[in-house]
PDB file of C-alpha atoms in Angstrom:
ATOM      1  CA  UNK A   1       0.000   0.000   0.000  1.00 71.00           C
ATOM      2  CA  UNK A   2       2.917   2.351   0.681  1.00 68.00           C
ATOM      3  CA  UNK A   3       4.010   1.921  -2.939  1.00 65.00           C
ATOM      4  CA  UNK A   4       0.654   2.788  -4.561  1.00 70.00           C
ATOM      5  CA  UNK A   5       1.798   6.327  -5.460  1.00 72.00           C
ATOM      6  CA  UNK A   6       4.726   4.864  -7.408  1.00 71.00           C
ATOM      7  CA  UNK A   7       2.623   2.609  -9.625  1.00 70.00           C
ATOM      8  CA  UNK A   8       2.512   5.239 -12.348  1.00 73.00           C
ATOM      9  CA  UNK A   9       6.302   5.244 -12.627  1.00 75.00           C
ATOM     10  CA  UNK A  10       6.345   1.647 -13.855  1.00 77.00           C
ATOM     11  CA  UNK A  11       3.507   2.036 -16.382  1.00 77.00           C
ATOM     12  CA  UNK A  12       5.901   1.730 -19.328  1.00 80.00           C
ATOM     13  CA  UNK A  13       7.332  -1.536 -17.965  1.00 81.00           C
ATOM     14  CA  UNK A  14       3.811  -2.769 -17.257  1.00 77.00           C
ATOM     15  CA  UNK A  15       2.695  -2.090 -20.838  1.00 83.00           C
ATOM     16  CA  UNK A  16       5.808  -3.845 -22.144  1.00 83.00           C
ATOM     17  CA  UNK A  17       5.094  -6.915 -19.989  1.00 83.00           C
ATOM     18  CA  UNK A  18       1.493  -7.025 -21.217  1.00 81.00           C
ATOM     19  CA  UNK A  19       2.605  -6.676 -24.833  1.00 84.00           C
ATOM     20  CA  UNK A  20       5.146  -9.484 -24.531  1.00 85.00           C
ATOM     21  CA  UNK A  21       2.838 -11.627 -22.431  1.00 84.00           C
ATOM     22  CA  UNK A  22       5.545 -12.075 -19.808  1.00 82.00           C
ATOM     23  CA  UNK A  23       5.052 -10.836 -16.254  1.00 78.00           C
ATOM     24  CA  UNK A  24       7.525 -11.354 -13.430  1.00 79.00           C
ATOM     25  CA  UNK A  25       6.755 -10.295  -9.856  1.00 77.00           C
ATOM     26  CA  UNK A  26      10.500  -9.975  -9.165  1.00 77.00           C
ATOM     27  CA  UNK A  27      10.922  -7.366 -11.898  1.00 78.00           C
ATOM     28  CA  UNK A  28       8.179  -5.083 -10.613  1.00 75.00           C
ATOM     29  CA  UNK A  29       9.161  -5.591  -7.000  1.00 73.00           C
ATOM     30  CA  UNK A  30      12.668  -4.377  -7.802  1.00 74.00           C
ATOM     31  CA  UNK A  31      11.303  -1.420  -9.778  1.00 74.00           C
ATOM     32  CA  UNK A  32       9.109  -0.311  -6.877  1.00 71.00           C
ATOM     33  CA  UNK A  33      11.772  -1.031  -4.275  1.00 68.00           C
ATOM     34  CA  UNK A  34      14.029   1.707  -5.611  1.00 59.00           C
ATOM     35  CA  UNK A  35      15.736   2.364  -2.281  1.00 56.00           C
ATOM     36  CA  UNK A  36      17.342  -1.083  -2.445  1.00 53.00           C
ATOM     37  CA  UNK A  37      16.450  -1.717   1.203  1.00 59.00           C
ATOM     38  CA  UNK A  38      17.402  -5.159   2.459  1.00 68.00           C
ATOM     39  CA  UNK A  39      17.088  -6.402   6.021  1.00 76.00           C
ATOM     40  CA  UNK A  40      20.368  -7.659   7.553  1.00 76.00           C
ATOM     41  CA  UNK A  41      18.873 -11.054   8.400  1.00 79.00           C
ATOM     42  CA  UNK A  42      17.830 -11.927   4.835  1.00 77.00           C
ATOM     43  CA  UNK A  43      20.430 -14.730   4.746  1.00 76.00           C
ATOM     44  CA  UNK A  44      18.376 -16.576   7.379  1.00 80.00           C
ATOM     45  CA  UNK A  45      15.294 -16.745   5.179  1.00 79.00           C
ATOM     46  CA  UNK A  46      16.191 -19.702   2.987  1.00 67.00           C
ATOM     47  CA  UNK A  47      13.847 -21.788   0.863  1.00 64.00           C
ATOM     48  CA  UNK A  48      15.297 -25.075   2.088  1.00 74.00           C
ATOM     49  CA  UNK A  49      12.948 -25.046   5.088  1.00 81.00           C
ATOM     50  CA  UNK A  50       9.197 -25.565   4.846  1.00 89.00           C
ATOM     51  CA  UNK A  51       7.239 -22.533   3.570  1.00 90.00           C
ATOM     52  CA  UNK A  52       5.169 -22.356   6.771  1.00 93.00           C
ATOM     53  CA  UNK A  53       8.373 -22.352   8.830  1.00 93.00           C
ATOM     54  CA  UNK A  54       9.890 -19.614   6.676  1.00 92.00           C
ATOM     55  CA  UNK A  55       6.798 -17.419   7.065  1.00 93.00           C
ATOM     56  CA  UNK A  56       6.805 -17.941  10.831  1.00 95.00           C
ATOM     57  CA  UNK A  57      10.502 -16.998  11.032  1.00 93.00           C
ATOM     58  CA  UNK A  58       9.896 -13.934   8.839  1.00 92.00           C
ATOM     59  CA  UNK A  59       7.104 -12.763  11.167  1.00 94.00           C
ATOM     60  CA  UNK A  60       9.265 -13.413  14.238  1.00 93.00           C
ATOM     61  CA  UNK A  61      12.136 -11.358  12.797  1.00 90.00           C
ATOM     62  CA  UNK A  62       9.732  -8.484  12.264  1.00 90.00           C
ATOM     63  CA  UNK A  63       8.347  -8.951  15.799  1.00 91.00           C
ATOM     64  CA  UNK A  64       4.847  -9.539  14.442  1.00 94.00           C
ATOM     65  CA  UNK A  65       3.883 -12.873  15.986  1.00 96.00           C
ATOM     66  CA  UNK A  66       0.936 -12.430  18.393  1.00 96.00           C
ATOM     67  CA  UNK A  67       2.812 -13.120  21.625  1.00 96.00           C
ATOM     68  CA  UNK A  68       1.014 -12.377  24.888  1.00 96.00           C
ATOM     69  CA  UNK A  69       3.136  -9.278  25.460  1.00 96.00           C
ATOM     70  CA  UNK A  70       2.060  -7.909  22.070  1.00 95.00           C
ATOM     71  CA  UNK A  71      -1.600  -8.800  22.612  1.00 95.00           C
ATOM     72  CA  UNK A  72      -1.546  -7.077  26.004  1.00 95.00           C
ATOM     73  CA  UNK A  73      -0.192  -3.887  24.407  1.00 94.00           C
ATOM     74  CA  UNK A  74      -3.108  -3.997  21.988  1.00 94.00           C
ATOM     75  CA  UNK A  75      -5.509  -4.319  24.928  1.00 94.00           C
ATOM     76  CA  UNK A  76      -6.733  -7.746  23.830  1.00 93.00           C
ATOM     77  CA  UNK A  77      -5.668  -9.623  26.987  1.00 92.00           C
ATOM     78  CA  UNK A  78      -4.715  -8.726  30.555  1.00 93.00           C
ATOM     79  CA  UNK A  79      -2.368 -11.584  31.500  1.00 91.00           C
ATOM     80  CA  UNK A  80       0.919 -11.720  29.569  1.00 93.00           C
ATOM     81  CA  UNK A  81       3.051 -14.277  31.408  1.00 93.00           C
ATOM     82  CA  UNK A  82       4.830 -16.962  29.349  1.00 94.00           C
ATOM     83  CA  UNK A  83       2.679 -20.039  28.752  1.00 90.00           C
ATOM     84  CA  UNK A  84       5.754 -22.280  28.937  1.00 92.00           C
ATOM     85  CA  UNK A  85       7.534 -21.199  32.127  1.00 91.00           C
ATOM     86  CA  UNK A  86       4.748 -19.086  33.656  1.00 90.00           C
ATOM     87  CA  UNK A  87       7.268 -16.639  35.136  1.00 90.00           C
ATOM     88  CA  UNK A  88       8.271 -13.814  32.801  1.00 94.00           C
ATOM     89  CA  UNK A  89       6.318 -11.823  30.221  1.00 96.00           C
ATOM     90  CA  UNK A  90       5.917 -13.627  26.914  1.00 96.00           C
ATOM     91  CA  UNK A  91       7.740 -11.405  24.396  1.00 95.00           C
ATOM     92  CA  UNK A  92       9.546 -12.514  21.238  1.00 94.00           C
ATOM     93  CA  UNK A  93      12.849 -12.176  23.086  1.00 93.00           C
ATOM     94  CA  UNK A  94      11.723 -14.288  26.029  1.00 95.00           C
ATOM     95  CA  UNK A  95       9.719 -16.929  24.180  1.00 95.00           C
ATOM     96  CA  UNK A  96      12.320 -17.903  21.612  1.00 94.00           C
ATOM     97  CA  UNK A  97      15.628 -17.464  23.445  1.00 91.00           C
ATOM     98  CA  UNK A  98      15.416 -16.504  27.127  1.00 91.00           C
ATOM     99  CA  UNK A  99      12.758 -18.902  28.375  1.00 94.00           C
ATOM    100  CA  UNK A 100      14.311 -21.814  30.255  1.00 91.00           C
ATOM    101  CA  UNK A 101      12.066 -24.253  28.357  1.00 92.00           C
ATOM    102  CA  UNK A 102      12.940 -23.078  24.832  1.00 94.00           C
ATOM    103  CA  UNK A 103      16.602 -22.566  25.725  1.00 92.00           C
ATOM    104  CA  UNK A 104      16.883 -26.311  26.235  1.00 92.00           C
ATOM    105  CA  UNK A 105      15.387 -26.877  22.771  1.00 95.00           C
ATOM    106  CA  UNK A 106      17.964 -24.610  21.106  1.00 94.00           C
ATOM    107  CA  UNK A 107      20.836 -26.272  22.979  1.00 93.00           C
ATOM    108  CA  UNK A 108      19.717 -29.736  21.921  1.00 95.00           C
ATOM    109  CA  UNK A 109      19.182 -28.800  18.274  1.00 94.00           C
ATOM    110  CA  UNK A 110      22.446 -26.831  17.974  1.00 93.00           C
ATOM    111  CA  UNK A 111      24.466 -29.590  19.642  1.00 93.00           C
ATOM    112  CA  UNK A 112      22.866 -32.123  17.304  1.00 94.00           C
ATOM    113  CA  UNK A 113      23.966 -29.971  14.335  1.00 91.00           C
ATOM    114  CA  UNK A 114      27.488 -29.870  15.830  1.00 89.00           C
ATOM    115  CA  UNK A 115      27.385 -26.153  16.662  1.00 89.00           C
ATOM    116  CA  UNK A 116      28.786 -24.916  19.942  1.00 87.00           C
ATOM    117  CA  UNK A 117      26.650 -21.913  20.786  1.00 88.00           C
ATOM    118  CA  UNK A 118      24.613 -20.764  23.774  1.00 85.00           C
ATOM    119  CA  UNK A 119      21.369 -18.884  23.001  1.00 83.00           C
ATOM    120  CA  UNK A 120      21.333 -15.201  24.005  1.00 85.00           C
ATOM    121  CA  UNK A 121      18.775 -12.397  23.869  1.00 85.00           C
ATOM    122  CA  UNK A 122      16.897 -11.811  20.597  1.00 85.00           C
ATOM    123  CA  UNK A 123      19.019  -8.930  19.203  1.00 86.00           C
ATOM    124  CA  UNK A 124      22.358 -10.660  19.866  1.00 89.00           C
ATOM    125  CA  UNK A 125      21.049 -14.004  18.664  1.00 88.00           C
ATOM    126  CA  UNK A 126      19.742 -12.455  15.460  1.00 87.00           C
ATOM    127  CA  UNK A 127      23.152 -10.904  14.869  1.00 89.00           C
ATOM    128  CA  UNK A 128      24.955 -14.218  15.435  1.00 90.00           C
ATOM    129  CA  UNK A 129      22.550 -16.146  13.226  1.00 88.00           C
ATOM    130  CA  UNK A 130      22.835 -13.554  10.445  1.00 88.00           C
ATOM    131  CA  UNK A 131      26.622 -13.820  10.404  1.00 89.00           C
ATOM    132  CA  UNK A 132      26.616 -17.628  10.711  1.00 89.00           C
ATOM    133  CA  UNK A 133      24.145 -18.186   7.849  1.00 88.00           C
ATOM    134  CA  UNK A 134      26.107 -15.915   5.480  1.00 87.00           C
ATOM    135  CA  UNK A 135      29.054 -18.267   5.571  1.00 86.00           C
ATOM    136  CA  UNK A 136      29.638 -20.895   2.902  1.00 85.00           C
ATOM    137  CA  UNK A 137      29.443 -24.599   3.603  1.00 86.00           C
ATOM    138  CA  UNK A 138      27.009 -27.215   4.751  1.00 88.00           C
ATOM    139  CA  UNK A 139      26.790 -25.956   8.333  1.00 88.00           C
ATOM    140  CA  UNK A 140      25.468 -22.555   7.207  1.00 88.00           C
ATOM    141  CA  UNK A 141      22.853 -24.220   4.989  1.00 87.00           C
ATOM    142  CA  UNK A 142      21.829 -26.606   7.748  1.00 90.00           C
ATOM    143  CA  UNK A 143      21.665 -23.778  10.284  1.00 91.00           C
ATOM    144  CA  UNK A 144      19.414 -21.630   8.092  1.00 89.00           C
ATOM    145  CA  UNK A 145      17.053 -24.575   7.852  1.00 91.00           C
ATOM    146  CA  UNK A 146      17.328 -25.332  11.553  1.00 92.00           C
ATOM    147  CA  UNK A 147      16.491 -21.739  12.564  1.00 92.00           C
ATOM    148  CA  UNK A 148      13.217 -21.726  10.648  1.00 93.00           C
ATOM    149  CA  UNK A 149      12.172 -25.176  11.836  1.00 95.00           C
ATOM    150  CA  UNK A 150      13.049 -24.441  15.470  1.00 96.00           C
ATOM    151  CA  UNK A 151      11.229 -21.098  15.606  1.00 95.00           C
ATOM    152  CA  UNK A 152       8.194 -22.621  13.886  1.00 97.00           C
ATOM    153  CA  UNK A 153       7.998 -25.663  16.152  1.00 97.00           C
ATOM    154  CA  UNK A 154       8.482 -23.573  19.302  1.00 97.00           C
ATOM    155  CA  UNK A 155       5.617 -21.348  18.169  1.00 97.00           C
ATOM    156  CA  UNK A 156       3.539 -24.421  17.316  1.00 95.00           C
ATOM    157  CA  UNK A 157       4.184 -25.951  20.755  1.00 95.00           C
ATOM    158  CA  UNK A 158       3.378 -22.634  22.430  1.00 94.00           C
ATOM    159  CA  UNK A 159       0.038 -22.422  20.609  1.00 94.00           C
ATOM    160  CA  UNK A 160      -0.826 -26.006  21.445  1.00 90.00           C
ATOM    161  CA  UNK A 161      -0.235 -25.358  25.144  1.00 89.00           C
ATOM    162  CA  UNK A 162      -1.894 -21.947  25.094  1.00 87.00           C
ATOM    163  CA  UNK A 163      -5.150 -23.016  23.477  1.00 85.00           C
ATOM    164  CA  UNK A 164      -5.526 -26.480  24.985  1.00 78.00           C
ATOM    165  CA  UNK A 165      -4.627 -25.285  28.490  1.00 61.00           C
ATOM    166  CA  UNK A 166      -4.054 -28.813  29.793  1.00 58.00           C
ATOM    167  CA  UNK A 167      -0.354 -28.826  30.580  1.00 57.00           C
ATOM    168  CA  UNK A 168       1.288 -29.609  33.900  1.00 58.00           C
ATOM    169  CA  UNK A 169       4.976 -29.682  34.834  1.00 55.00           C
ATOM    170  CA  UNK A 170       5.312 -33.338  33.872  1.00 57.00           C
ATOM    171  CA  UNK A 171       3.655 -32.942  30.486  1.00 82.00           C
ATOM    172  CA  UNK A 172       5.719 -29.914  29.447  1.00 85.00           C
ATOM    173  CA  UNK A 173       8.900 -31.997  29.328  1.00 87.00           C
ATOM    174  CA  UNK A 174       7.175 -34.535  27.079  1.00 89.00           C
ATOM    175  CA  UNK A 175       6.089 -31.717  24.783  1.00 91.00           C
ATOM    176  CA  UNK A 176       9.611 -30.305  24.661  1.00 93.00           C
ATOM    177  CA  UNK A 177      10.953 -33.733  23.686  1.00 94.00           C
ATOM    178  CA  UNK A 178       8.273 -34.041  20.996  1.00 94.00           C
ATOM    179  CA  UNK A 179       9.157 -30.558  19.750  1.00 95.00           C
ATOM    180  CA  UNK A 180      12.852 -31.446  19.464  1.00 96.00           C
ATOM    181  CA  UNK A 181      12.024 -34.689  17.639  1.00 96.00           C
ATOM    182  CA  UNK A 182       9.792 -32.816  15.159  1.00 96.00           C
ATOM    183  CA  UNK A 183      12.539 -30.281  14.477  1.00 96.00           C
ATOM    184  CA  UNK A 184      15.117 -32.992  13.832  1.00 95.00           C
ATOM    185  CA  UNK A 185      12.746 -35.001  11.644  1.00 95.00           C
ATOM    186  CA  UNK A 186      11.917 -31.945   9.528  1.00 94.00           C
ATOM    187  CA  UNK A 187      15.581 -31.047   9.090  1.00 93.00           C
ATOM    188  CA  UNK A 188      16.505 -34.633   8.159  1.00 93.00           C
ATOM    189  CA  UNK A 189      13.646 -34.921   5.670  1.00 91.00           C
ATOM    190  CA  UNK A 190      14.463 -31.610   3.942  1.00 89.00           C
ATOM    191  CA  UNK A 191      18.242 -32.123   4.041  1.00 89.00           C
ATOM    192  CA  UNK A 192      17.989 -35.576   2.456  1.00 88.00           C
ATOM    193  CA  UNK A 193      16.543 -33.934  -0.657  1.00 85.00           C
ATOM    194  CA  UNK A 194      19.704 -31.860  -1.038  1.00 85.00           C
ATOM    195  CA  UNK A 195      22.733 -33.513  -2.620  1.00 85.00           C
ATOM    196  CA  UNK A 196      25.013 -31.098  -0.733  1.00 83.00           C
ATOM    197  CA  UNK A 197      23.523 -31.874   2.695  1.00 87.00           C
ATOM    198  CA  UNK A 198      22.625 -35.548   2.350  1.00 87.00           C
ATOM    199  CA  UNK A 199      26.068 -36.878   3.274  1.00 88.00           C
ATOM    200  CA  UNK A 200      26.471 -34.563   6.265  1.00 88.00           C
ATOM    201  CA  UNK A 201      23.028 -35.238   7.725  1.00 89.00           C
ATOM    202  CA  UNK A 202      23.643 -38.981   7.391  1.00 88.00           C
ATOM    203  CA  UNK A 203      26.897 -38.630   9.333  1.00 88.00           C
ATOM    204  CA  UNK A 204      25.205 -36.573  12.085  1.00 88.00           C
ATOM    205  CA  UNK A 205      22.530 -39.250  12.503  1.00 82.00           C
ATOM    206  CA  UNK A 206      25.073 -42.039  13.016  1.00 76.00           C
TER     207      UNK A 206
END
C-alpha cells in the first residue's frame, strides 16, 4: 500500500510486460523497491525449510507474531506471562531465546547440528545467526534450515499449550521432547533432498 503512489512510474514496464505476455513479480518488486532496502537477516530466510516455517521466522524477525506481550499492548488480553515457564512476560525475546524451556530446545538442536553456541537475547542471537548463515558450507545451509524449523515448532508448541490449556509440569517436558524430535525429523527430511547436505546429515545421525 505504501508503494501505490509509485505505480505510475512503472507504467511503461507494465505495458511492455502485457505486450510481450511475460510478467515477473521480481521485476516489478525491484522497480518499486528503488531504495534497495534489504534487512540484515535476509540470509536466514532460505527456501530449504518448509514454507510455513519460513513465514513464521519472517514474522518473528519483524516482531509480528501475536505473543502475549504484544496482545496485552493492543488491549486484547490482561495476563501476559509466558505459557511455557509461567514466570516472565511472553515477548519474542523471552519466548524464543530466554525462556528456560525453549533454551533447552535450542541447545539440543544446535548440539545435534554440531554447533557450539549458547542462546542469548533476541538482538544478539539475530546478529549471530545472520553472520553464521552468510558463511559458505554445509553448516550454514543446515543452520538456516534449523532456525526456521526451530522457531516454527516452538511457536507451534506454544500455541498447542496456550489453546488447549491442559499442561502440567510433567507434560511440558514430554512436549519439549516431541518438539525437538519434530525439528530434527523436519531437518533430516528436507536435508535428504539436497545432494550437498545428504552426506552430512547422514553422518550426524550415526
